[in-house]
CSV table of C-alpha atoms and ligand atoms in Angstrom, one decimal:
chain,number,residue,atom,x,y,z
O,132,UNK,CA,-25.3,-4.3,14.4
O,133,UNK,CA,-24.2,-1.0,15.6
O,134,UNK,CA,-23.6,1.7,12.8
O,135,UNK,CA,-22.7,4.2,14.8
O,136,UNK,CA,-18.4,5.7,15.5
O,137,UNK,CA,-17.8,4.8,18.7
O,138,UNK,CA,-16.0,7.9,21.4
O,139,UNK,CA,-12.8,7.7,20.0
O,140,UNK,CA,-13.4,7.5,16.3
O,141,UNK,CA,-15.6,10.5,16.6
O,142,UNK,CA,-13.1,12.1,18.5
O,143,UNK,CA,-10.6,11.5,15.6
O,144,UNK,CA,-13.3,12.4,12.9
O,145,UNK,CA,-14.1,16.0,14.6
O,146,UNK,CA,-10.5,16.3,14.8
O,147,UNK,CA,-9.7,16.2,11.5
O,148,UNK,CA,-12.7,17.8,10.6
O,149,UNK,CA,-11.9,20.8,12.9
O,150,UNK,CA,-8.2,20.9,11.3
O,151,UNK,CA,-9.2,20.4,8.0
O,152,UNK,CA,-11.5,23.8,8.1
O,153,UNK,CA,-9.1,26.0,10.4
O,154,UNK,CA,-5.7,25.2,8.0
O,155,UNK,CA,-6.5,23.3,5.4
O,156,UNK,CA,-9.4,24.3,3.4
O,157,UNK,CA,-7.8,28.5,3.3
O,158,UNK,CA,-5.1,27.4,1.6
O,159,UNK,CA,-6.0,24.8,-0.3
O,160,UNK,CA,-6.8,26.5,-3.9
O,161,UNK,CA,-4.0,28.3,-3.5
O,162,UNK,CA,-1.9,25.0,-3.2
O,163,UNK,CA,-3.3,23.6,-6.3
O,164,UNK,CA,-2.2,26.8,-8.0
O,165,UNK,CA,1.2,27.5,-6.7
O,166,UNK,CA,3.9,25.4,-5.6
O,167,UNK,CA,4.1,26.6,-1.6
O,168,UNK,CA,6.1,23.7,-0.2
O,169,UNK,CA,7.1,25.0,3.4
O,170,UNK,CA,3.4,25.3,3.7
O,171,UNK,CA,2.1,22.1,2.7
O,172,UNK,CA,4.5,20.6,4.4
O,173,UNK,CA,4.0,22.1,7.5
O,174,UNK,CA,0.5,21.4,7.6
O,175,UNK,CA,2.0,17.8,7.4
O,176,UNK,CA,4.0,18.1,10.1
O,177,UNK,CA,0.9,19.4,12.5
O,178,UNK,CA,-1.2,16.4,11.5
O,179,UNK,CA,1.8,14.8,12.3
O,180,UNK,CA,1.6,15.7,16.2
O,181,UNK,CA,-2.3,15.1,15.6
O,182,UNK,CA,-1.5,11.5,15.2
O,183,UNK,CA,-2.6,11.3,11.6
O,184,UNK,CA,0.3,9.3,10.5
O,185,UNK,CA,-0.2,6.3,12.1
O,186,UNK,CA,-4.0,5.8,12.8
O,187,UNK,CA,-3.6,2.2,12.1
O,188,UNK,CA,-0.1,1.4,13.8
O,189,UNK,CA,0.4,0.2,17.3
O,190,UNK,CA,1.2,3.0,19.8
O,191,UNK,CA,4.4,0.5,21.2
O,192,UNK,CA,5.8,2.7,17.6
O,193,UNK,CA,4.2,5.9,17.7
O,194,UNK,CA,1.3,5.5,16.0
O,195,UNK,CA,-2.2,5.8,18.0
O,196,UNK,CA,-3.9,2.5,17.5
O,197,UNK,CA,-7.4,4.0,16.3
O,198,UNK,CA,-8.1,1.1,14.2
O,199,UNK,CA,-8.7,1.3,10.3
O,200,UNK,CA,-12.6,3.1,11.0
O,201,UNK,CA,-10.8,5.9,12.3
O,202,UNK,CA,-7.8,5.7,9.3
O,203,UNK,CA,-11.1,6.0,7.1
O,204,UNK,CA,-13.0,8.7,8.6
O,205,UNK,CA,-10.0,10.7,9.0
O,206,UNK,CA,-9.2,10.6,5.8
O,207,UNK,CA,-12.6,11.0,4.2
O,208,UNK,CA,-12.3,14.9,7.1
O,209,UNK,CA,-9.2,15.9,5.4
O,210,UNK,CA,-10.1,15.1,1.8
O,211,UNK,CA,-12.7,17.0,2.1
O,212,UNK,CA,-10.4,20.1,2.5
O,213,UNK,CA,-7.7,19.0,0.3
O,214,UNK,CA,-7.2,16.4,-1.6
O,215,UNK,CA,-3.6,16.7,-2.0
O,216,UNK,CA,-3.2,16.3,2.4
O,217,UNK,CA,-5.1,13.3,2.5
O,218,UNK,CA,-3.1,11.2,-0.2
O,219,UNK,CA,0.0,12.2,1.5
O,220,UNK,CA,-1.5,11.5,5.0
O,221,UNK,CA,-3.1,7.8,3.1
O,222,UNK,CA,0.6,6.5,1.8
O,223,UNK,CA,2.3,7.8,4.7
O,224,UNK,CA,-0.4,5.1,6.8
O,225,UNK,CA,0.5,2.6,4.4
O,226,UNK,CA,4.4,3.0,4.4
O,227,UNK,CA,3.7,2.6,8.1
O,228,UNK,CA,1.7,-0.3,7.8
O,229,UNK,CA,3.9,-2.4,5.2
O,230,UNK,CA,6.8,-1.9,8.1
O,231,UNK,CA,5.4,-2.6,11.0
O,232,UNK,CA,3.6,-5.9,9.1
O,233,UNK,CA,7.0,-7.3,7.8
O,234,UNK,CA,9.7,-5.4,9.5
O,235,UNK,CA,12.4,-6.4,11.7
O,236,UNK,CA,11.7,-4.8,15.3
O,237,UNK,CA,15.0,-2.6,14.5
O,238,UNK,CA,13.3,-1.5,11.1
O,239,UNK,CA,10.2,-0.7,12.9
O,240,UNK,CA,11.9,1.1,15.9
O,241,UNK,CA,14.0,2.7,13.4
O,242,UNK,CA,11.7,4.1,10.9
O,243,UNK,CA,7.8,4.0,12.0
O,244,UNK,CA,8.2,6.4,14.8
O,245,UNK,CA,10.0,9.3,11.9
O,246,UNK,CA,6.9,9.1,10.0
O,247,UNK,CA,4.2,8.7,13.1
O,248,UNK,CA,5.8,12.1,14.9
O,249,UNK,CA,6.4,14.0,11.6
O,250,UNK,CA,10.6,14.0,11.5
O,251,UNK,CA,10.2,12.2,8.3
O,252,UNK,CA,7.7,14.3,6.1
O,253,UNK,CA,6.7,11.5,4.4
O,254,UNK,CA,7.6,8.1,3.1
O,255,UNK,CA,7.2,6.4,-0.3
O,256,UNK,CA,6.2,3.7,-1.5
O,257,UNK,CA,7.5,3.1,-4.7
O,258,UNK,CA,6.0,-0.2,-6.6
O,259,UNK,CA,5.1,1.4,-10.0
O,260,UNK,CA,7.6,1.3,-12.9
O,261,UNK,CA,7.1,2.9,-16.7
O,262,UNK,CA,6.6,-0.6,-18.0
O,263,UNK,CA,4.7,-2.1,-14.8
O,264,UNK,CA,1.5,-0.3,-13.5
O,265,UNK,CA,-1.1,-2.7,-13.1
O,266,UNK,CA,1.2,-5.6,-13.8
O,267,UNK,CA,3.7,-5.3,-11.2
O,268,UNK,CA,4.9,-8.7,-10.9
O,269,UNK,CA,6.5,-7.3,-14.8
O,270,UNK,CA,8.9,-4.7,-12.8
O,271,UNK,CA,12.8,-4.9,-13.8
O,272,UNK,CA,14.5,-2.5,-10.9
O,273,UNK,CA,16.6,-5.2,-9.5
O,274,UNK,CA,18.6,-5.8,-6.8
O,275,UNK,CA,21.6,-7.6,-6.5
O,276,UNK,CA,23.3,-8.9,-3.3
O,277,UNK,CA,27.1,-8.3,-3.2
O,278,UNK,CA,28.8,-8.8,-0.2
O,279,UNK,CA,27.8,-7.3,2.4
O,280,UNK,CA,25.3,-4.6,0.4
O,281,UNK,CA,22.5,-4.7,-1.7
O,282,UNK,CA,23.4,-3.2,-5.1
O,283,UNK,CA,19.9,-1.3,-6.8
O,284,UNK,CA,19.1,-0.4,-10.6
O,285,UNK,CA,15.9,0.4,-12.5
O,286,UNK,CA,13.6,3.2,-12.0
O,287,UNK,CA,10.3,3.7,-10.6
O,288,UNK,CA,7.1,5.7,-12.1
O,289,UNK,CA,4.9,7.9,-10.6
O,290,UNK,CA,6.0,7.9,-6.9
O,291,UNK,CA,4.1,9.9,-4.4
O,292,UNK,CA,6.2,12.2,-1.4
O,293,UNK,CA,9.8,11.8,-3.5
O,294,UNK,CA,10.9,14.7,-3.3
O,295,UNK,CA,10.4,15.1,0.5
O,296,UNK,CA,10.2,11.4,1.8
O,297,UNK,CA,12.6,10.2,4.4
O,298,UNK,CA,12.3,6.9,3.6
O,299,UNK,CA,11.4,4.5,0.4
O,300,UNK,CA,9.9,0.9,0.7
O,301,UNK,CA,11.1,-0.4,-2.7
O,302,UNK,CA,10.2,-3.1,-4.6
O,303,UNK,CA,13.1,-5.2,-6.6
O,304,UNK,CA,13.6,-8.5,-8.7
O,305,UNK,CA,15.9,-10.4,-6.3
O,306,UNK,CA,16.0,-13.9,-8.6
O,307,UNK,CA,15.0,-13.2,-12.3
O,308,UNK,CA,14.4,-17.1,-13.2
O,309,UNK,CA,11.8,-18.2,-11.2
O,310,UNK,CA,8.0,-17.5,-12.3
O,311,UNK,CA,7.2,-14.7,-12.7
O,312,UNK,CA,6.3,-12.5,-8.7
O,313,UNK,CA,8.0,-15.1,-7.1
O,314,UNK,CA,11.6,-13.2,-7.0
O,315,UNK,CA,10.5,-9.8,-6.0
O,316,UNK,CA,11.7,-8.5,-2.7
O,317,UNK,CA,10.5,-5.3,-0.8
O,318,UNK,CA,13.8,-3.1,0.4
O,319,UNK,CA,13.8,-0.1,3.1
O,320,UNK,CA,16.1,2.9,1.3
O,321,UNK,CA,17.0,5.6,2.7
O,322,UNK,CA,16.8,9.2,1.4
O,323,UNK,CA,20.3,10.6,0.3
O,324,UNK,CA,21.4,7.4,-0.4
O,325,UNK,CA,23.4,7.7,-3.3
O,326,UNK,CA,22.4,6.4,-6.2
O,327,UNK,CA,19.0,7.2,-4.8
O,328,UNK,CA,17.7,9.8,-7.3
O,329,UNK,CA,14.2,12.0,-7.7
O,330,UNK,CA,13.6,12.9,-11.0
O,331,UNK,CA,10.9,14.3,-13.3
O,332,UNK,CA,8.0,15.4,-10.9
O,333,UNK,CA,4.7,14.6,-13.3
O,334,UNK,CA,2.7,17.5,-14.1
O,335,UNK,CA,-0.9,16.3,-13.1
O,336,UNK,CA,-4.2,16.8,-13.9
O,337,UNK,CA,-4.8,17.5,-10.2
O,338,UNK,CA,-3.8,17.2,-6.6
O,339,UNK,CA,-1.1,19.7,-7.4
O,340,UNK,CA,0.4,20.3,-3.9
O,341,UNK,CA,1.1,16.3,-3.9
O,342,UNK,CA,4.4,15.2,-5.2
O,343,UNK,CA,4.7,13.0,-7.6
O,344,UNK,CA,7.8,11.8,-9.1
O,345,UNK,CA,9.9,9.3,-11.3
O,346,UNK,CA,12.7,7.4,-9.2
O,347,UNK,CA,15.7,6.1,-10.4
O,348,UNK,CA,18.2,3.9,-8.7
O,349,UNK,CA,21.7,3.7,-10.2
O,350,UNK,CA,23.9,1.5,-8.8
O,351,UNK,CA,22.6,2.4,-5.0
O,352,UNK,CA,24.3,0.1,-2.3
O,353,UNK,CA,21.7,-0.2,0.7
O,354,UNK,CA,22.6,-2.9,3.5
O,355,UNK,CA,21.9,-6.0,3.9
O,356,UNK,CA,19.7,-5.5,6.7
O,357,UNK,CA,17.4,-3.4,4.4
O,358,UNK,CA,15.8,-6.3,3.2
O,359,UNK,CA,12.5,-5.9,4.2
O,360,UNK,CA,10.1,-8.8,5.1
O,361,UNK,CA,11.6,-12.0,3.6
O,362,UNK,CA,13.4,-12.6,1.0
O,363,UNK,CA,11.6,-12.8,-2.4
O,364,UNK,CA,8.2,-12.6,-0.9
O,365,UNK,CA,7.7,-8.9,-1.9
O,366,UNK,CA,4.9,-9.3,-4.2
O,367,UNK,CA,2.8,-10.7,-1.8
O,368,UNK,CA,3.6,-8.1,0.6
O,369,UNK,CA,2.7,-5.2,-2.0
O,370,UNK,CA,-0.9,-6.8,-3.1
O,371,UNK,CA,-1.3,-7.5,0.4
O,372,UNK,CA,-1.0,-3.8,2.1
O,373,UNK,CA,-2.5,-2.3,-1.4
O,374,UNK,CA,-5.4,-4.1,0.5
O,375,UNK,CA,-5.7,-1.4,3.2
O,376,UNK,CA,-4.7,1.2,1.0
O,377,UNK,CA,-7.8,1.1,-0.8
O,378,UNK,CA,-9.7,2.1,2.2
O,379,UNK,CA,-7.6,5.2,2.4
O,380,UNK,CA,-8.2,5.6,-1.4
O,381,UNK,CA,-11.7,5.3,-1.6
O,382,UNK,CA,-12.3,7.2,1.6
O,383,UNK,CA,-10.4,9.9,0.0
O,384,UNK,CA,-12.5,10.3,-3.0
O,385,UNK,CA,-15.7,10.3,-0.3
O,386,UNK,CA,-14.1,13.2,1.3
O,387,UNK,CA,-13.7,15.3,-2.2
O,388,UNK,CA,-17.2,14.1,-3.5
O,389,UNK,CA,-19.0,15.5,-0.1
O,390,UNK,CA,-17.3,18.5,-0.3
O,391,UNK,CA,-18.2,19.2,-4.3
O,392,UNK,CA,-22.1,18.1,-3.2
O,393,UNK,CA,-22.1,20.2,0.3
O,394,UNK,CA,-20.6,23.5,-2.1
O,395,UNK,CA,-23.0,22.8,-4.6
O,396,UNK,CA,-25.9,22.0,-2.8
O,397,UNK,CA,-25.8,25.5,-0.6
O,398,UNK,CA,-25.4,26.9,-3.5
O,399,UNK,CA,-28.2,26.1,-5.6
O,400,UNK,CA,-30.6,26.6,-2.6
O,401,UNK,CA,-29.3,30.3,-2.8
O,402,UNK,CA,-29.6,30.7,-6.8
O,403,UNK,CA,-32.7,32.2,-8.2
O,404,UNK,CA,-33.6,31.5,-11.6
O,405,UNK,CA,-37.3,32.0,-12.8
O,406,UNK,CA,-37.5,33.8,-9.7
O,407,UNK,CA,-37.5,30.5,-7.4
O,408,UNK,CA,-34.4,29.1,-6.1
O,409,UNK,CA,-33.2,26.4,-8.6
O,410,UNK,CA,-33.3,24.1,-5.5
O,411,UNK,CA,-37.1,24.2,-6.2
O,412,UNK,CA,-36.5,22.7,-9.8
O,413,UNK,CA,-37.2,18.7,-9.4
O,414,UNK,CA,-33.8,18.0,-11.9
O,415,UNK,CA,-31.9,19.5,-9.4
O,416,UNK,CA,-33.1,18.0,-6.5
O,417,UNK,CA,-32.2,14.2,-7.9
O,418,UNK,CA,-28.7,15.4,-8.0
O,419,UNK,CA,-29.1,16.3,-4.7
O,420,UNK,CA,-30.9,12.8,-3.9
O,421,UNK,CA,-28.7,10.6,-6.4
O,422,UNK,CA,-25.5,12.0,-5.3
O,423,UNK,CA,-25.8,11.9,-1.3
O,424,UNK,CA,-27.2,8.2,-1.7
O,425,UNK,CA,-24.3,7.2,-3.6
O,426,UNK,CA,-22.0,8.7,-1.1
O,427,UNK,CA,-23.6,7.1,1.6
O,428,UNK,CA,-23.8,3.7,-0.1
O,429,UNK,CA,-19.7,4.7,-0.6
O,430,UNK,CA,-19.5,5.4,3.3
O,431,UNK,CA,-21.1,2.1,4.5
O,432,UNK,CA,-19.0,-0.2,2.1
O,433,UNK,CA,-15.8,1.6,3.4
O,434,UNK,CA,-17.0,1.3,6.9
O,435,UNK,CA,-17.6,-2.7,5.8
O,436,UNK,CA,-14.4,-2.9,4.8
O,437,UNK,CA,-12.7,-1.2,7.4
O,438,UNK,CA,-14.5,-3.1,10.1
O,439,UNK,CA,-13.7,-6.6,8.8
O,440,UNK,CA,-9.8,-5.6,8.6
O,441,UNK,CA,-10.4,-4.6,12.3
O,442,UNK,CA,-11.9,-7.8,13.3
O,443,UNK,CA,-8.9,-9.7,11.8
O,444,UNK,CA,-11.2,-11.5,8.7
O,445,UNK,CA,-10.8,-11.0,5.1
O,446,UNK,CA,-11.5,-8.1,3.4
O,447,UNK,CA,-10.3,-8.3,-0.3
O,448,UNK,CA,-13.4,-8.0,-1.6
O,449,UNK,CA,-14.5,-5.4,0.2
O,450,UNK,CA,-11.8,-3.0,0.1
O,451,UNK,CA,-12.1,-3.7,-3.7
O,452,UNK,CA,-15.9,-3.3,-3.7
O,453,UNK,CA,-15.4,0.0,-1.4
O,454,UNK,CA,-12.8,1.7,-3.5
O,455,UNK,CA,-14.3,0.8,-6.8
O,456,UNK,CA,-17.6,2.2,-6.0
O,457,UNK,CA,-16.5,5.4,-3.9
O,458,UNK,CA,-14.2,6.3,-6.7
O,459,UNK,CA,-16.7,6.1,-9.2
O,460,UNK,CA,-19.3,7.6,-6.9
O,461,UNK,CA,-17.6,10.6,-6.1
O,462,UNK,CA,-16.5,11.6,-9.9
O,463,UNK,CA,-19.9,10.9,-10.8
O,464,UNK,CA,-20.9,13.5,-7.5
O,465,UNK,CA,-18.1,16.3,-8.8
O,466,UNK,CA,-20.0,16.4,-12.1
O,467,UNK,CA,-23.2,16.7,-10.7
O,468,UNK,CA,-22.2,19.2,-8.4
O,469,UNK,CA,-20.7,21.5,-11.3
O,470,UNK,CA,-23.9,20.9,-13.3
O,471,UNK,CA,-25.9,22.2,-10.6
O,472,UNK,CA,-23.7,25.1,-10.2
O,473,UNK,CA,-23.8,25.8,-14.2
O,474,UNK,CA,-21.3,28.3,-15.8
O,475,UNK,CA,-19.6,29.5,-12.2
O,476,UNK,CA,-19.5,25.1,-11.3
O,477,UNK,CA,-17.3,25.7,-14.2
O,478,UNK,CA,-15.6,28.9,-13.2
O,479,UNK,CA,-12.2,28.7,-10.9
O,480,UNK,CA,-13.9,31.4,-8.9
O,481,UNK,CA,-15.7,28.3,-7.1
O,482,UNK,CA,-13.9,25.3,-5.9
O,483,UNK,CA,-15.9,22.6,-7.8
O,484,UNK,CA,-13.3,22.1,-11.2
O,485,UNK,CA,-10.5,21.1,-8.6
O,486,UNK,CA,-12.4,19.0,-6.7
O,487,UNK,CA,-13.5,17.2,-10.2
O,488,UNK,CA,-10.0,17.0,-11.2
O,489,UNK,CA,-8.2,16.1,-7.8
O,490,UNK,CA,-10.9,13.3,-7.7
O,491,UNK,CA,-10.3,12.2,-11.4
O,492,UNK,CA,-7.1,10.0,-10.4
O,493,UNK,CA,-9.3,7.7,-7.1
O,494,UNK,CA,-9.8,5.4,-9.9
O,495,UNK,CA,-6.6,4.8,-11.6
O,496,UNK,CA,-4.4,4.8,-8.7
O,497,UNK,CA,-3.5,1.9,-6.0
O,498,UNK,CA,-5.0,-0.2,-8.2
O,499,UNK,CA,-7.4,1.0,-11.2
O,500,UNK,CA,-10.9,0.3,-11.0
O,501,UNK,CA,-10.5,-2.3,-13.9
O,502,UNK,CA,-8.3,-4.2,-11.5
O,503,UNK,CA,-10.4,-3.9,-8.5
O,504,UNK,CA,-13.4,-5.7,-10.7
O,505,UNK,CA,-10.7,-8.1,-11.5
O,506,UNK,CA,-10.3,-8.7,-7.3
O,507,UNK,CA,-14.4,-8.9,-6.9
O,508,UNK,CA,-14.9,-11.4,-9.5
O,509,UNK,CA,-12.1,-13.5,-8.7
O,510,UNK,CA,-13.0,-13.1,-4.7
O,511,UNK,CA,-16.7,-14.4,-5.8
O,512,UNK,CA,-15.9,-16.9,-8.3
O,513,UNK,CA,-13.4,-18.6,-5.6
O,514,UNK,CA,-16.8,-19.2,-3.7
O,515,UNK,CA,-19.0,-20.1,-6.6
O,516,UNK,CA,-20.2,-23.3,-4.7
O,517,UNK,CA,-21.6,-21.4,-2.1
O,518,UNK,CA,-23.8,-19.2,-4.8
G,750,FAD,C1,-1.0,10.9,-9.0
G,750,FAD,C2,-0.5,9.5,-9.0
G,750,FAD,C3,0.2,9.0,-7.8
G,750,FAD,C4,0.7,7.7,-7.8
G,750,FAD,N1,1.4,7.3,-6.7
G,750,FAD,C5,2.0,6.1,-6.7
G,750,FAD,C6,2.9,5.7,-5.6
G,750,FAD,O1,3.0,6.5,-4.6
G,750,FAD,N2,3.5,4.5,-5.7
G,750,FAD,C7,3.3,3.7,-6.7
G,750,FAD,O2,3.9,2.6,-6.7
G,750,FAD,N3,2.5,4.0,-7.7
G,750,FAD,C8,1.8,5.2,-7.7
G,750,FAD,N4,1.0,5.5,-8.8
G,750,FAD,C9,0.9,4.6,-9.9
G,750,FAD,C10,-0.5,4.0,-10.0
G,750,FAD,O3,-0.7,3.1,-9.0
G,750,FAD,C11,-0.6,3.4,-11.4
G,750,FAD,O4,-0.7,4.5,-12.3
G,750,FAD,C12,-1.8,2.5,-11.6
G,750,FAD,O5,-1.6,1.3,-10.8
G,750,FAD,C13,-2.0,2.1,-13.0
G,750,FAD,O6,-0.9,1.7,-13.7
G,750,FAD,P1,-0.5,2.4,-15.1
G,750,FAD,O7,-0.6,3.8,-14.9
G,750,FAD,O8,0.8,1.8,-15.6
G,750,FAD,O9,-1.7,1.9,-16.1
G,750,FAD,P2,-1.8,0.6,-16.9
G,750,FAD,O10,-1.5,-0.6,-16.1
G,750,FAD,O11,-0.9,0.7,-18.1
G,750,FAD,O12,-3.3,0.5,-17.4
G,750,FAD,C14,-3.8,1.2,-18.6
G,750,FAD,C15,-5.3,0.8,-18.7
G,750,FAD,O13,-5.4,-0.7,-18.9
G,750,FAD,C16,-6.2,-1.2,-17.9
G,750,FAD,N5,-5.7,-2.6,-17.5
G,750,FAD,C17,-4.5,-3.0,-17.3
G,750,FAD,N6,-4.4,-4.2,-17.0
G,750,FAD,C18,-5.7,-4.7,-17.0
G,750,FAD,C19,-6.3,-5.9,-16.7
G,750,FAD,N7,-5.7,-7.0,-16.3
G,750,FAD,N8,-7.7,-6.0,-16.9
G,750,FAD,C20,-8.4,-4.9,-17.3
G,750,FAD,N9,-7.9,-3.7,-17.5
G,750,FAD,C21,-6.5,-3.6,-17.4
G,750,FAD,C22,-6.1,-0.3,-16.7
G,750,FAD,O14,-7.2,-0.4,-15.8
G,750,FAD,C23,-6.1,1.1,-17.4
G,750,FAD,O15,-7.4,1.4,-17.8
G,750,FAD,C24,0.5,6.8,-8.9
G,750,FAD,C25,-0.2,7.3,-10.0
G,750,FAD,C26,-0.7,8.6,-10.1
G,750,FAD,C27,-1.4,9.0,-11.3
């Protein structure tokens, strides 16, 4: 068992790291207070040439074939310096890895290499609806075939990248009387299409520099050839590549609950209160010690996870496992650190309330927590003979 990133992971983690501190992290407060697009953005567009949008996705497209360790530790580097970057950078992976896993090779030629080199900002995936969250095997955007076209309607909930995406992997009902996630299909739809329309942008809790948008869909024609994967096999595409989303998820929230604990740690060994630093205090010190374990427990179940998806095996249960417990590690670590910081942990003179409320949303989105114990019971239970 070897633990340790091999050359080319750590050459992507320092990377990241390196990029994250030099134009990330100066801007990033700012972000979350005003709406600088052009900016955000353009630090997109340099992580872009980085090779950040496809760490996961064969070179033969444009992406650089790292391997899902790298995908994680990258993530977890830019996280740490804005929240809002990483999410973007994670579904922008993910759109990546849904078409090169089901695409035709003129889909993939087509629309991978956009979103790998940065001429696409962005690309959504758009699964959620107002009525299906959780459940979406309950959606009702449909599509219709008509001819030659396919003929869109519905709307779609909470859509990350909308306003800025070049392309959106949709999900549809393609037959309505068969049981129900058996006549979903996944759709490629290009931005501008009409009847292709971004609406309300949500106004969040956190991760303010991240788009986040409702999409409707009124009476938008898309070509046949848009069908993406097979036809009425979208729903086990979606719960399939949500699978290797939830390494970029829970590697996300590692990166903002590192960054709350490193701020929060430096600063209590500089804080003097009863004239000793509060460092010296033993409460403080399990923070310090609860906290880092928990991350690092967090770090080796997304390294798990990440390694069997690289070794071709399962990893259902551990991408559950590893975004379940991250998450919750790393909002229980933002709390700590503002505790240990006291009034100014509270204060938006330090950076500690954003990171509590851009990590807030790890566990509800790509799958809530409640759904990813769901996955670990039902993963173990299937193997109940061999307990
Ligand atoms: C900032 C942000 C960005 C997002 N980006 C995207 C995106 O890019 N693309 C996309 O498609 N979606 C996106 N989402 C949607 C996100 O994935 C959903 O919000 C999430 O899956 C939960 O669905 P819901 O909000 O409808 O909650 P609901 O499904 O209504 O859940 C409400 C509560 O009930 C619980 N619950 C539901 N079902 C069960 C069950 N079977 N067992 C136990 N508990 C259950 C949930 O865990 C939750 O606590 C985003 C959401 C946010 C907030």
């Amino acid at each position: 068992m070897n633990l340790e990133l091999n050359e080319e992971q750590k050459l992507i983690q320092e990377t990241a790291r390196a990029f994250a501190k030099a134009e990330l992290e100066p801007i990033a407060a700012r972000l979350d207070q005003v709406d600088d697009q052009p900016a955000f953005l353009g630090n997109l567009k340099k992580l872009a040439g980085l090779g950040f949008m496809g760490l996961n996705i064969s070179e033969e497209y444009g992406g650089t074939q790292a391997g899902m360790v790298a995908f994680s530790v990258a993530i977890t580097e830019i996280a740490r310096a804005c929240a809002s970057t990483a999410v973007t950078v994670s579904v922008n992976n993910l759109v990546c890895e849904v078409i090169q896993s089901v695409g035709s090779e003129a889909q993939k030629k087509t629309y991978i290499p956009k979103i790998c080199s940065g001429e696409f900002s962005a690309g959504c995936f758009a699964l959620t609806e107002p009525g299906a969250g959780s459940d979406p095997a309950a959606m009702t955007t449909s599509a219709v075939l008509d001819g030659s076209e396919w003929v869109l309607n519905g709307s779609k909930r909470f859509i990350t990248s909308a306003p800025y995406a070049g392309v959106f992997v949709v999900w549809a009902v393609t037959n309505k009387v068969v049981p129900k996630g058996k006549g979903i299909s996944c759709f490629l739809v290009d931005a501008g299409t009409p009847g292709l329309l971004v609406g309300n942008a949500e106004k969040k809790m956190g991760q303010h520099a991240s788009a986040t948008n409702e999409v409707l869909f009124e009476e938008c024609c898309i070509p046949k050839e848009a069908l993406l994967g097979n036809l009425n096999d979208g729903f086990r595409v979606a719960v399939g590549e949500l699978t290797g989303g939830r390494v970029g998820i829970g590697s996300l929230a590692l990166g903002i609950g590192l960054a709350a604990m490193d701020y929060a740690t430096k600063y209590a060994h500089e804080r003097v209160q009863f004239d000793q630093k509060v460092t010296k205090f033993q409460a403080i010190q399990w923070m310090i010690a609860d906290a880092y374990t928990e991350l690092e427990a967090a770090r080796l179940l997304l390294m798990q996870a990440a390694f069997k998806e690289e070794q071709g095996q399962s990893f259902t249960k551990e991408a559950a496992m590893a975004k379940m417990y991250a998450t919750e590690a790393a909002n229980r670590a933002c709390y700590a650190a503002i505790q240990m910081a006291g009034g100014y942990g509270y204060s938006k003179e330090f950076p500690l309330e954003r990171y509590a409320r851009d990590v807030r949303v790890t566990s509800i989105y790509e799958g809530t927590n409640e759904i990813q114990r769901t996955i670990i019971a039902r993963e173990i239970l299937k193997n109940i003979a061999q307990i």
